[in-house]
Short mmCIF file of C-alpha atoms in Angstrom, two decimals:
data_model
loop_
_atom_site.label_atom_id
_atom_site.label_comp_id
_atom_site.label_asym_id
_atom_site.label_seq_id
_atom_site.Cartn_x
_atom_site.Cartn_y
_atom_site.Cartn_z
CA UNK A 1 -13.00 -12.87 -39.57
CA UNK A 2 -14.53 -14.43 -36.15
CA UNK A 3 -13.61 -18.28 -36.09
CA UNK A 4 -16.52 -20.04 -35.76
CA UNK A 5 -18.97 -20.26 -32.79
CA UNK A 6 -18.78 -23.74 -30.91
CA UNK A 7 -21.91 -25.34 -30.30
CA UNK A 8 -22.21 -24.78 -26.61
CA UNK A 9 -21.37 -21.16 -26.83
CA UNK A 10 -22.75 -17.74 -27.21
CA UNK A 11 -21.77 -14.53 -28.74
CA UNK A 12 -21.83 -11.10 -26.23
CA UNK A 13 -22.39 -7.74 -28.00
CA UNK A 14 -20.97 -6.44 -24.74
CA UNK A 15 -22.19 -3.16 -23.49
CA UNK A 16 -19.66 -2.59 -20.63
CA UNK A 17 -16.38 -3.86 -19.11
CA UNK A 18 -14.92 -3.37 -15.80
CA UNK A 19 -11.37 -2.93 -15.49
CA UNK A 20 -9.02 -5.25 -12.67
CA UNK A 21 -5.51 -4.70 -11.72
CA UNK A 22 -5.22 -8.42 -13.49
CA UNK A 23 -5.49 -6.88 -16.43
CA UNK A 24 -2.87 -5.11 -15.88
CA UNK A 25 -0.77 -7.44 -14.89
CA UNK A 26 -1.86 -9.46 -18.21
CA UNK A 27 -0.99 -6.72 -20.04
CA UNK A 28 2.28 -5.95 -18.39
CA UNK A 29 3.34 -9.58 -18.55
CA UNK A 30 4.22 -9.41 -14.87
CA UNK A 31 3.02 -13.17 -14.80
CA UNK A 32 5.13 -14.30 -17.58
CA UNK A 33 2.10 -15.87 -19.31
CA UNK A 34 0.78 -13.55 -21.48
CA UNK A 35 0.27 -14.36 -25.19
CA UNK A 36 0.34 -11.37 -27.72
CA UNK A 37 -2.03 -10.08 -29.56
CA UNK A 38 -3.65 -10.16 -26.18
CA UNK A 39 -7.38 -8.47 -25.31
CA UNK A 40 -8.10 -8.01 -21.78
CA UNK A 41 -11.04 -7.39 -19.61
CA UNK A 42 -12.88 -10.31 -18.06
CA UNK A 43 -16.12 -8.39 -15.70
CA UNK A 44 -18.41 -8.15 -18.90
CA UNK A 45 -21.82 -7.21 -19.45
CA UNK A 46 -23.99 -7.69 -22.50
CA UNK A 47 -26.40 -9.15 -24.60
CA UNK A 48 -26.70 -12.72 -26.34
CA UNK A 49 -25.97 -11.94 -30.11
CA UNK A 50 -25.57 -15.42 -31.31
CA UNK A 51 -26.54 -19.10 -29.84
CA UNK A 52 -24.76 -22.03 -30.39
CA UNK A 53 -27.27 -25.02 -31.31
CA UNK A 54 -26.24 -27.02 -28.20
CA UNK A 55 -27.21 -24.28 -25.86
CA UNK A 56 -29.85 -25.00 -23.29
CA UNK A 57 -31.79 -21.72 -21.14
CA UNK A 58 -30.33 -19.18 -22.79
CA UNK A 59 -31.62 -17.19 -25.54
CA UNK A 60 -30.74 -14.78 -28.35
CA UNK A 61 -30.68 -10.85 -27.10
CA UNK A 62 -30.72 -12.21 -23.06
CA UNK A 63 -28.92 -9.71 -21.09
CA UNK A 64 -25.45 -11.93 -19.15
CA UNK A 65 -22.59 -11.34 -18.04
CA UNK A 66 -19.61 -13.32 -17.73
CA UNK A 67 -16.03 -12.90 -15.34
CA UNK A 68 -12.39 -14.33 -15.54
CA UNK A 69 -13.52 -17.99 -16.11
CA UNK A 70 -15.72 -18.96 -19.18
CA UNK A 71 -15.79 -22.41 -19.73
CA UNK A 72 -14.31 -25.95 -17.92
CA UNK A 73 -14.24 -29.47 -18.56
CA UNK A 74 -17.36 -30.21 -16.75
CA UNK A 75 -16.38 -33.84 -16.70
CA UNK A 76 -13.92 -33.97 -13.82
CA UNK A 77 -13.87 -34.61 -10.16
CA UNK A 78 -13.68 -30.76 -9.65
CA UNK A 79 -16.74 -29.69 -12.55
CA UNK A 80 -18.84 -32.73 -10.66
CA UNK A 81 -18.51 -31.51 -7.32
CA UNK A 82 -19.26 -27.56 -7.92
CA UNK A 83 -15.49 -26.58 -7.64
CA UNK A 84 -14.88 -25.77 -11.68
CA UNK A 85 -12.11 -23.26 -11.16
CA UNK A 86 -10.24 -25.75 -9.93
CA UNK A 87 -10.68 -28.01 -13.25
CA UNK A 88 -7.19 -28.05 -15.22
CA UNK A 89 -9.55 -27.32 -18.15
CA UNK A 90 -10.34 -24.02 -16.82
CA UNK A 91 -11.27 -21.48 -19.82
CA UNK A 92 -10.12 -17.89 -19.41
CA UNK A 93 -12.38 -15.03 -21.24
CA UNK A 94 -8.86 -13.43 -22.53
CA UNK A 95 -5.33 -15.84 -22.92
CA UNK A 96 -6.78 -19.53 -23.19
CA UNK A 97 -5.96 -21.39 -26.44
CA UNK A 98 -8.96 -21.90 -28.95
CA UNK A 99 -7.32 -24.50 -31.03
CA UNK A 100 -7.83 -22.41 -34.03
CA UNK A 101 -4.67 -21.00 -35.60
CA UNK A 102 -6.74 -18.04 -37.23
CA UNK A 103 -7.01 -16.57 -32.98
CA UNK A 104 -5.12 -19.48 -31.20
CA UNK A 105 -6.34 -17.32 -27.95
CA UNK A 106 -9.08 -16.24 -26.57
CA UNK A 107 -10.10 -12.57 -26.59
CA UNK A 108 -11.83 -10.46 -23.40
CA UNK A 109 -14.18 -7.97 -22.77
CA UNK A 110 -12.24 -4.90 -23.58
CA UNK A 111 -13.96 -5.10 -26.90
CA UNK A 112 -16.87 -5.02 -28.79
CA UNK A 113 -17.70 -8.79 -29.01
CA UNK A 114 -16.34 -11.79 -27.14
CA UNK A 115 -17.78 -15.41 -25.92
CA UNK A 116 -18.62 -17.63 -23.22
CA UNK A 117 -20.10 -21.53 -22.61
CA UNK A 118 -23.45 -20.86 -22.31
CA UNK A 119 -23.25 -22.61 -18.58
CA UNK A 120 -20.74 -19.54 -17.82
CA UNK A 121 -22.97 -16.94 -18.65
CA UNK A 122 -24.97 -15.47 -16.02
CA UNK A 123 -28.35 -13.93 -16.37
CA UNK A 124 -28.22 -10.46 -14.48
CA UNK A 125 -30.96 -9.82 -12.77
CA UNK A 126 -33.31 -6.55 -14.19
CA UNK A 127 -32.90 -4.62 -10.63
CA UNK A 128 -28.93 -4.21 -11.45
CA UNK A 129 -27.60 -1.48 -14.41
CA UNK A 130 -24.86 -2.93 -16.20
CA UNK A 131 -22.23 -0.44 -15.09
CA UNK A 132 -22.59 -0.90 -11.17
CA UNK A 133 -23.10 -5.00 -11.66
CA UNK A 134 -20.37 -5.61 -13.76
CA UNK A 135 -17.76 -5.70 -11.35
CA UNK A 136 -19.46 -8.18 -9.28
CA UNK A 137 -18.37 -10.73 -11.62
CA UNK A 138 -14.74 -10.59 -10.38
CA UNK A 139 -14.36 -8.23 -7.46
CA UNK A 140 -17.89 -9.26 -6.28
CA UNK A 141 -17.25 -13.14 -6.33
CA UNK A 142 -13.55 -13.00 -5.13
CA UNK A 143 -14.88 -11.13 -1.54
CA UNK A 144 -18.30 -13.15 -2.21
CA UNK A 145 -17.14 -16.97 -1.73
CA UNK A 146 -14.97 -16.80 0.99
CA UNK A 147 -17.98 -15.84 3.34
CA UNK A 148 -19.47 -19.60 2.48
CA UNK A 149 -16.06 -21.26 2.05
CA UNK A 150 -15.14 -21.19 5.74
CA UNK A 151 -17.08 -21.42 8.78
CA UNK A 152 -18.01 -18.54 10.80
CA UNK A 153 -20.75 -18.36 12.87
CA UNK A 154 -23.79 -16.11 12.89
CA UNK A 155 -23.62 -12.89 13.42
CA UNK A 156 -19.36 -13.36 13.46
CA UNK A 157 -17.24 -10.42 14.04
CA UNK A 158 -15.60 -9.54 10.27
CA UNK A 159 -12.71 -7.61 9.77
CA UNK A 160 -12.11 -6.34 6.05
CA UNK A 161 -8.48 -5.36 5.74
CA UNK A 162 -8.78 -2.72 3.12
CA UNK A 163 -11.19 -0.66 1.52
CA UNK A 164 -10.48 -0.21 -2.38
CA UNK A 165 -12.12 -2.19 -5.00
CA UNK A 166 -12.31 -5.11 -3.61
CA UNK A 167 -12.90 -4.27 0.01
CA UNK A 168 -15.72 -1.78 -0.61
CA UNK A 169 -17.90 -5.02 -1.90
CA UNK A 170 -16.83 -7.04 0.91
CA UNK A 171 -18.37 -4.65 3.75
CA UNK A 172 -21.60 -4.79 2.01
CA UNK A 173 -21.66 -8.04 1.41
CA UNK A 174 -20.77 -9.13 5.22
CA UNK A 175 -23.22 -6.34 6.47
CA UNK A 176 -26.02 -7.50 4.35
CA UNK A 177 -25.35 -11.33 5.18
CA UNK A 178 -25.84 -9.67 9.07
CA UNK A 179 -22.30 -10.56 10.13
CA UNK A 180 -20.84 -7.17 12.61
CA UNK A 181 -18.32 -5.86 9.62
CA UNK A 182 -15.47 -3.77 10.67
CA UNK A 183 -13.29 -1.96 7.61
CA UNK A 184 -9.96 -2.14 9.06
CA UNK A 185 -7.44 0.27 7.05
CA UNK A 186 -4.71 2.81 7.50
CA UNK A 187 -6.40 5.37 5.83
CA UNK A 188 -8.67 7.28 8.78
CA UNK A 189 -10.46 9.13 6.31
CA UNK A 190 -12.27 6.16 4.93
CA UNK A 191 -14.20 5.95 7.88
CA UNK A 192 -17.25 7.82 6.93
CA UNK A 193 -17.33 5.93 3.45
CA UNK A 194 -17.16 2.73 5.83
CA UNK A 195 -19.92 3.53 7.83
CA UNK A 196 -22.04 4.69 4.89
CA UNK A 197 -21.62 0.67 3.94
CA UNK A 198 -23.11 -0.15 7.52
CA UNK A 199 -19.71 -0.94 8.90
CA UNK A 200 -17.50 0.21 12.23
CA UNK A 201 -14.06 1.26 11.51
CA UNK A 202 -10.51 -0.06 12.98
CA UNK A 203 -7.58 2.17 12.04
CA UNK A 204 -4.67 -0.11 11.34
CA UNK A 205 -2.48 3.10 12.04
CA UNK A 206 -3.68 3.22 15.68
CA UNK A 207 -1.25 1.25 18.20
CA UNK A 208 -3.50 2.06 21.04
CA UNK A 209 -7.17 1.03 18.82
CA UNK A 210 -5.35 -2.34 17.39
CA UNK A 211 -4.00 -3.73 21.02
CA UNK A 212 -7.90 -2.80 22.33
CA UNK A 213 -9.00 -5.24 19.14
CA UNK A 214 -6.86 -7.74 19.81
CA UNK A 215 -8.58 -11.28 20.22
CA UNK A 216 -12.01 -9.69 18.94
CA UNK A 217 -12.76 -11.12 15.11
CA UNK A 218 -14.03 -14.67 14.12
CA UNK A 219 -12.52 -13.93 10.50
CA UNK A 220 -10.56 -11.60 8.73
CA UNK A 221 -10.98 -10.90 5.01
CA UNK A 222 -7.49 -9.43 3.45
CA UNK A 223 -8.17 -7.80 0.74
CA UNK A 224 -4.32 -5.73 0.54
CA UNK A 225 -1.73 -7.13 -1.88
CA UNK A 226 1.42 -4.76 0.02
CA UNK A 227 4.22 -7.47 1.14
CA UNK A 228 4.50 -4.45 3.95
CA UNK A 229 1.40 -5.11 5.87
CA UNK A 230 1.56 -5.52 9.60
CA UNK A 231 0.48 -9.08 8.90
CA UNK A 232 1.22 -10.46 12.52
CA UNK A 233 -0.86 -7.56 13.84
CA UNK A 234 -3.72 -8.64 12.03
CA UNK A 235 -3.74 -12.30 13.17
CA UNK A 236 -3.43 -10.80 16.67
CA UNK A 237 -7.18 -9.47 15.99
CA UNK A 238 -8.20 -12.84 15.43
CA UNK A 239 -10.36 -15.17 18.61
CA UNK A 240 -9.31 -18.46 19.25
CA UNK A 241 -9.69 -20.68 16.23
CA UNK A 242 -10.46 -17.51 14.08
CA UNK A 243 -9.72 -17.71 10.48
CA UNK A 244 -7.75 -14.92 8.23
CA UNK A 245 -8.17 -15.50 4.41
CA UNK A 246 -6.36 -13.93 2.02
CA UNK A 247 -7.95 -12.59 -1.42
CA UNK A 248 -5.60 -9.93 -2.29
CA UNK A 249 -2.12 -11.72 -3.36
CA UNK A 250 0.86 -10.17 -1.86
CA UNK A 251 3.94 -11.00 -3.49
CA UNK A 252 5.54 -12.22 -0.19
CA UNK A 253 4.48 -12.02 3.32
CA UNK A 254 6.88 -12.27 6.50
CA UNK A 255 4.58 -13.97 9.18
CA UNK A 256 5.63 -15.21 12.85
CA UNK A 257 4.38 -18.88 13.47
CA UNK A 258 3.61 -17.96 16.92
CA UNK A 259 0.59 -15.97 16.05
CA UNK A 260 -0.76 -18.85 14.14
CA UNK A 261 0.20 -21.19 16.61
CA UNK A 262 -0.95 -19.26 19.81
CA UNK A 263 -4.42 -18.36 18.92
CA UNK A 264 -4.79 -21.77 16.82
CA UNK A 265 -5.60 -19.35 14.20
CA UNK A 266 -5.70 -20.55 10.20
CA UNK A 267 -4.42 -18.59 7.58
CA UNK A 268 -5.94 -19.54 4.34
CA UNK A 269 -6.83 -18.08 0.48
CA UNK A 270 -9.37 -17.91 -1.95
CA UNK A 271 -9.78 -17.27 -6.11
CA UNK A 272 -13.48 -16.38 -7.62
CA UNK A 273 -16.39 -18.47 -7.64
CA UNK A 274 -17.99 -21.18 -9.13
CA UNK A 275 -21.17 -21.10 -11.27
CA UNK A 276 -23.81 -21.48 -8.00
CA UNK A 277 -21.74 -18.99 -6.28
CA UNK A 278 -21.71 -16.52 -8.84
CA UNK A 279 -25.35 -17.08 -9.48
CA UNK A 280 -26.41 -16.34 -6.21
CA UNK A 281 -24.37 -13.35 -5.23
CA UNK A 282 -26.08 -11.75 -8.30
CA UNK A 283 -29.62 -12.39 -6.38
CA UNK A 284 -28.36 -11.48 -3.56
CA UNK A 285 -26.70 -8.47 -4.69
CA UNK A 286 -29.94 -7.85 -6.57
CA UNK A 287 -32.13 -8.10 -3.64
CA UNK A 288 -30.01 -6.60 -1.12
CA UNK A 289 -28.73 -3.71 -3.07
CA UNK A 290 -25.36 -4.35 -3.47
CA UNK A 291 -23.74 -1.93 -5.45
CA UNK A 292 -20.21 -0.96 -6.51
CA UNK A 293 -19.15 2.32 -6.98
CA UNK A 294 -17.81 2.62 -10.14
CA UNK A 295 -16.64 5.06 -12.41
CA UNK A 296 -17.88 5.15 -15.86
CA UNK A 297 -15.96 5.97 -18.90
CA UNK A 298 -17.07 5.66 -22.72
CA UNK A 299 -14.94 2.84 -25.03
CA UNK A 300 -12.43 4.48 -26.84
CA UNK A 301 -8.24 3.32 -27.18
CA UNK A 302 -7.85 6.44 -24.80
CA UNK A 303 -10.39 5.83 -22.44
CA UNK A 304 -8.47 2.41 -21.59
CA UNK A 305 -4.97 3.77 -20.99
CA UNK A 306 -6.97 6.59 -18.57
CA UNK A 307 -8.55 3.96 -17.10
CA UNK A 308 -5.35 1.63 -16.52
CA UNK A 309 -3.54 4.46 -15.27
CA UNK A 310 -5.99 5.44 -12.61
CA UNK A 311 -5.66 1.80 -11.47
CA UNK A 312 -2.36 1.47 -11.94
CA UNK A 313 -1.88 4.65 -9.67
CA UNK A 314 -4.71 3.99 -7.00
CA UNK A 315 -6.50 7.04 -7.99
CA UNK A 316 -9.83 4.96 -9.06
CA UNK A 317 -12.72 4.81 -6.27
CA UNK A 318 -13.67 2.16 -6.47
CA UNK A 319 -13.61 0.02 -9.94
CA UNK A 320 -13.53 1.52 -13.29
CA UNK A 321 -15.72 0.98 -16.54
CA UNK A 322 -15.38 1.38 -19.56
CA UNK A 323 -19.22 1.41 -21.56
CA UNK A 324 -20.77 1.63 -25.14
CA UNK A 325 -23.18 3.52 -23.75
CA UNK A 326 -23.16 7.33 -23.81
CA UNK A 327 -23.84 7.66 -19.95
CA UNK A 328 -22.06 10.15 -17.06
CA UNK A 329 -20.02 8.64 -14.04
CA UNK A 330 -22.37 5.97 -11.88
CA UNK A 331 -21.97 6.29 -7.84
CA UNK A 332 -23.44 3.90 -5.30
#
């Protein structure tokens, strides 16, 4: 039996879920926060199935969607000043107590229901299908934020380190935003996919190509999560006062403080959105096309462990799906 619906909530009959290697990690318990029975899946699409009577500018059967973060405080000095997932009352879709002992924790998207504060569910514009847009509300705002988050200049010289899931998003977003986007990875037979995006291509493999780049980026976007990476390479890339920013989480990272110190570089981080942010990377995405190339699989129990296991393994290109409709695989 659902517990009941909070005033300033909705209900999502939710037609499609993305999957993220956070999920995985949820599931696994790599974190060591998980709470069991646990329901995972947090890039949701949908439509409003029930309104609480304190929500304002939403209504009932309004297609949303709603990412990682569904509800905060909205009373502190973080929820005041546009930074909510910083709030300490930040509301996860899966693994955030509801107070209720009949589900003392919130359930996600990997499902046929689940629910949101209305202020945390975002209208998707009609130009975007559900199954290409739904990743946007993780991947998209994780690559989409640090673009206004730091200074760089017009027209700056990006570098995206990487080119899976979350790196794929990031060259569109930088080329559409008219920034000169580079994919830098070690993989040389991503290049065509990287100029198909409207970037150049650095191979991170290539001594000789890497010393010719050196000094050449305003930012860097690092989107790997390998403790491996030639991270002092890549902050060799970087102008005078440039600016790397890391989005994918390695576990550890073994930098030299010269490279920081000589180029008076900045190394710095970023985690998803808040609610402008996510609202306007969905017009923009909607206006400029921004698309991620997905693959689509139908709901079942089976469906989910094929699509952990092809994320899991590397093996998806580029974010997975799992829908309630009855529809083939989606490409950009």
């Amino acid at each position: 039996t659902p517990i009941p619906l909070h005033a300033e909530e909705v209900e999502i009959k939710i037609e499609c879920c993305g999957v993220c290697h956070s999920d995985i990690h949820s599931v696994d318990n790599d974190w060591k926060t998980s709470k069991y029975p646990l329901v995972p899946g947090h890039e949701v699409i949908g439509t409003i199935s029930r309104v609480g009577e304190k929500v304002v500018g939403l209504r009932f059967g309004q297609r949303v969607g709603v990412g990682p973060q569904v509800g905060s405080c909205g009373k502190c000095q973080w929820c005041t000043s546009n930074e909510e997932t910083w709030c300490r009352g930040f509301r996860e879709i899966y693994n955030s107590r509801t107070g209720n002992p009949m589900q003392p924790y919130t359930h996600g998207g990997l499902a046929t229901f689940t629910r949101a504060h209305f202020k945390w569910a975002v209208p998707i514009p009609d130009s975007l299908d559900s199954e290409t847009a739904a990743p946007l509300l993780c991947a998209g705002v994780t690559v989409w934020a640090p673009f206004f988050n730091n200074t760089l200049p017009e027209n700056a010289v990006v570098g995206v380190v990487g080119m899976g899931g979350l790196g794929h998003l990031a060259l569109q977003f930088g080329v559409k935003l008219q920034h000169n986007v580079w994919a830098i990875s070690r993989s040389a037979d991503k290049e065509a996919e990287a100029k198909h995006f409207g970037a150049k291509f650095l191979n991170s493999s290539d001594k000789s190509a890497m010393k010719q780049h050196r000094g050449k980026f305003d930012f860097l976007l690092s989107t790997v999560s390998s403790e491996k990476a030639p991270w002092n390479q890549y902050l060799s890339l970087l102008k005078k006062n440039g600016t790397m920013c890391l989005v994918g989480l390695p576990p550890k990272m073994t930098i030299s403080p010269a490279y920081l110190a000589s180029g008076r570089v900045k190394l710095t981080g970023s985690i998803l959105a808040n609610r402008q942010q996510i609202a306007d990377m969905m017009a923009f995405a909607a206006k400029h096309k921004v698309r991620a190339m997905v693959e689509v699989l139908p709901f079942s129990a089976d469906n989910v462990n094929i699509a952990f296991d092809k994320v899991r393994n590397n093996e998806a290109r580029y974010r997975m799906v799992l829908t309630h409709k009855q529809v083939g695989t989606a490409k950009l």
